[in-house]
PDB file of C-alpha atoms in Angstrom:
ATOM      1  CA  MET C  10      16.043 107.570 183.776  1.00  0.00           C
ATOM      2  CA  HIS C  11      18.175 106.469 180.870  1.00  0.00           C
ATOM      3  CA  VAL C  12      18.997 103.094 180.159  1.00  0.00           C
ATOM      4  CA  GLY C  13      22.460 102.010 181.543  1.00  0.00           C
ATOM      5  CA  ILE C  14      25.403 100.522 179.515  1.00  0.00           C
ATOM      6  CA  ILE C  15      25.122  97.409 181.305  1.00  0.00           C
ATOM      7  CA  GLU C  16      21.302  96.483 180.376  1.00  0.00           C
ATOM      8  CA  PHE C  17      21.757  98.080 176.547  1.00  0.00           C
ATOM      9  CA  VAL C  18      24.858  95.943 176.254  1.00  0.00           C
ATOM     10  CA  ILE C  19      22.919  92.888 177.840  1.00  0.00           C
ATOM     11  CA  SER C  20      19.888  93.230 176.122  1.00  0.00           C
ATOM     12  CA  THR C  21      21.545  93.616 172.742  1.00  0.00           C
ATOM     13  CA  LEU C  22      24.069  90.629 172.936  1.00  0.00           C
ATOM     14  CA  ALA C  23      20.214  88.279 174.260  1.00  0.00           C
ATOM     15  CA  VAL C  24      18.704  89.709 170.467  1.00  0.00           C
ATOM     16  CA  TRP C  25      21.489  89.401 168.553  1.00  0.00           C
ATOM     17  CA  ARG C  26      21.889  85.361 169.930  1.00  0.00           C
ATOM     18  CA  LEU C  27      17.782  84.947 169.888  1.00  0.00           C
ATOM     19  CA  SER C  28      18.002  86.278 166.219  1.00  0.00           C
ATOM     20  CA  TYR C  29      20.821  84.256 165.395  1.00  0.00           C
ATOM     21  CA  LEU C  30      19.375  81.086 166.861  1.00  0.00           C
ATOM     22  CA  PHE C  31      15.786  81.529 165.583  1.00  0.00           C
ATOM     23  CA  SER C  32      16.833  82.718 161.899  1.00  0.00           C
ATOM     24  CA  GLN C  33      20.604  81.131 161.572  1.00  0.00           C
ATOM     25  CA  GLU C  34      20.183  77.926 163.324  1.00  0.00           C
ATOM     26  CA  ASP C  35      18.848  74.515 163.784  1.00  0.00           C
ATOM     27  CA  GLY C  36      18.807  74.648 167.409  1.00  0.00           C
ATOM     28  CA  PRO C  37      19.499  72.320 169.994  1.00  0.00           C
ATOM     29  CA  PHE C  38      17.908  68.849 168.585  1.00  0.00           C
ATOM     30  CA  ASP C  39      16.251  70.531 165.323  1.00  0.00           C
ATOM     31  CA  VAL C  40      13.763  72.386 167.636  1.00  0.00           C
ATOM     32  CA  VAL C  41      14.084  75.810 165.564  1.00  0.00           C
ATOM     33  CA  ILE C  42      13.805  73.246 162.292  1.00  0.00           C
ATOM     34  CA  LYS C  43      10.505  71.871 163.478  1.00  0.00           C
ATOM     35  CA  LEU C  44       9.279  75.167 164.268  1.00  0.00           C
ATOM     36  CA  ARG C  45      10.354  76.847 161.039  1.00  0.00           C
ATOM     37  CA  LYS C  46       8.147  73.502 159.329  1.00  0.00           C
ATOM     38  CA  LEU C  47       4.992  74.183 161.901  1.00  0.00           C
ATOM     39  CA  ILE C  48       4.954  77.996 161.097  1.00  0.00           C
ATOM     40  CA  GLY C  49       4.990  77.475 157.423  1.00  0.00           C
ATOM     41  CA  HIS C  50       5.876  79.901 154.759  1.00  0.00           C
ATOM     42  CA  GLY C  51       3.849  83.001 155.811  1.00  0.00           C
ATOM     43  CA  PHE C  52       3.694  85.943 157.346  1.00  0.00           C
ATOM     44  CA  PHE C  53       5.628  84.153 160.557  1.00  0.00           C
ATOM     45  CA  GLY C  54       7.919  82.073 158.387  1.00  0.00           C
ATOM     46  CA  SER C  55       9.194  84.720 156.471  1.00  0.00           C
ATOM     47  CA  LEU C  56      10.356  86.691 159.605  1.00  0.00           C
ATOM     48  CA  LEU C  57      12.070  83.426 160.546  1.00  0.00           C
ATOM     49  CA  ASP C  58      14.492  83.307 157.682  1.00  0.00           C
ATOM     50  CA  CYS C  59      15.260  87.155 157.768  1.00  0.00           C
ATOM     51  CA  PHE C  60      17.556  87.777 160.988  1.00  0.00           C
ATOM     52  CA  TYR C  61      17.148  91.724 160.690  1.00  0.00           C
ATOM     53  CA  CYS C  62      13.312  91.857 160.589  1.00  0.00           C
ATOM     54  CA  LEU C  63      13.772  89.689 163.585  1.00  0.00           C
ATOM     55  CA  SER C  64      15.708  91.336 165.686  1.00  0.00           C
ATOM     56  CA  LEU C  65      13.510  94.222 165.288  1.00  0.00           C
ATOM     57  CA  TRP C  66      10.721  92.432 166.863  1.00  0.00           C
ATOM     58  CA  ILE C  67      12.646  90.165 169.503  1.00  0.00           C
ATOM     59  CA  SER C  68      14.124  93.698 170.681  1.00  0.00           C
ATOM     60  CA  ILE C  69      10.466  94.687 171.577  1.00  0.00           C
ATOM     61  CA  PRO C  70      10.862  92.766 174.623  1.00  0.00           C
ATOM     62  CA  PHE C  71      13.979  94.041 175.854  1.00  0.00           C
ATOM     63  CA  ALA C  72      13.217  97.722 175.211  1.00  0.00           C
ATOM     64  CA  VAL C  73      10.374  97.694 177.491  1.00  0.00           C
ATOM     65  CA  TRP C  74      12.197  96.231 180.087  1.00  0.00           C
ATOM     66  CA  ILE C  75      15.241  98.495 180.269  1.00  0.00           C
ATOM     67  CA  CYS C  76      13.143 101.280 179.394  1.00  0.00           C
ATOM     68  CA  ASP C  77      10.990 103.493 181.972  1.00  0.00           C
ATOM     69  CA  ASP C  78       8.567 105.806 178.884  1.00  0.00           C
ATOM     70  CA  TRP C  79       7.865 105.567 175.589  1.00  0.00           C
ATOM     71  CA  GLY C  80       9.876 107.842 173.860  1.00  0.00           C
ATOM     72  CA  GLU C  81      13.232 106.587 175.150  1.00  0.00           C
ATOM     73  CA  GLY C  82      11.833 103.138 174.337  1.00  0.00           C
ATOM     74  CA  ILE C  83      11.295 103.429 171.190  1.00  0.00           C
ATOM     75  CA  ILE C  84      14.864 104.899 170.661  1.00  0.00           C
ATOM     76  CA  THR C  85      16.423 101.911 172.814  1.00  0.00           C
ATOM     77  CA  TRP C  86      14.351  99.276 171.004  1.00  0.00           C
ATOM     78  CA  LEU C  87      15.408 100.983 167.550  1.00  0.00           C
ATOM     79  CA  ALA C  88      19.457 101.032 169.031  1.00  0.00           C
ATOM     80  CA  LEU C  89      19.061  97.621 170.712  1.00  0.00           C
ATOM     81  CA  SER C  90      18.084  96.021 166.587  1.00  0.00           C
ATOM     82  CA  GLY C  91      20.568  98.238 165.292  1.00  0.00           C
ATOM     83  CA  ALA C  92      23.518  96.677 167.701  1.00  0.00           C
ATOM     84  CA  ALA C  93      22.437  93.241 166.347  1.00  0.00           C
ATOM     85  CA  CYS C  94      22.743  93.939 163.086  1.00  0.00           C
ATOM     86  CA  ILE C  95      26.236  94.976 163.520  1.00  0.00           C
ATOM     87  CA  LEU C  96      26.866  92.024 165.497  1.00  0.00           C
ATOM     88  CA  PHE C  97      25.499  90.002 163.048  1.00  0.00           C
ATOM     89  CA  ASN C  98      27.372  91.755 159.677  1.00  0.00           C
ATOM     90  CA  ILE C  99      30.611  90.930 162.303  1.00  0.00           C
ATOM     91  CA  SER C 100      30.014  87.165 163.060  1.00  0.00           C
ATOM     92  CA  GLU C 101      28.809  86.686 159.173  1.00  0.00           C
ATOM     93  CA  LYS C 102      32.448  88.237 158.100  1.00  0.00           C
ATOM     94  CA  HIS C 103      34.296  85.591 160.196  1.00  0.00           C
ATOM     95  CA  LYS C 104      32.328  82.640 159.302  1.00  0.00           C
TER      96      LYS C 104
END
């Protein structure tokens, strides 16, 4: 089965939103800032500072959700992250 366009678009928007929230925003009631302080400056702390890196990790469960086989899943995983990065670049230009 091939990935449907609707599932891909919805997943891309979700990956962008979650990656943006965790890497760029404080979150409601400063939850994300508190999470960053709790995690510290190690691997996971650095991950939360980089939208591009974070989008790779966040896109994994979405690719698993919308794909049936691993070959398609790997391509979809990278495509979801790439599409989210394009949206990030567009949103950053309009700040």
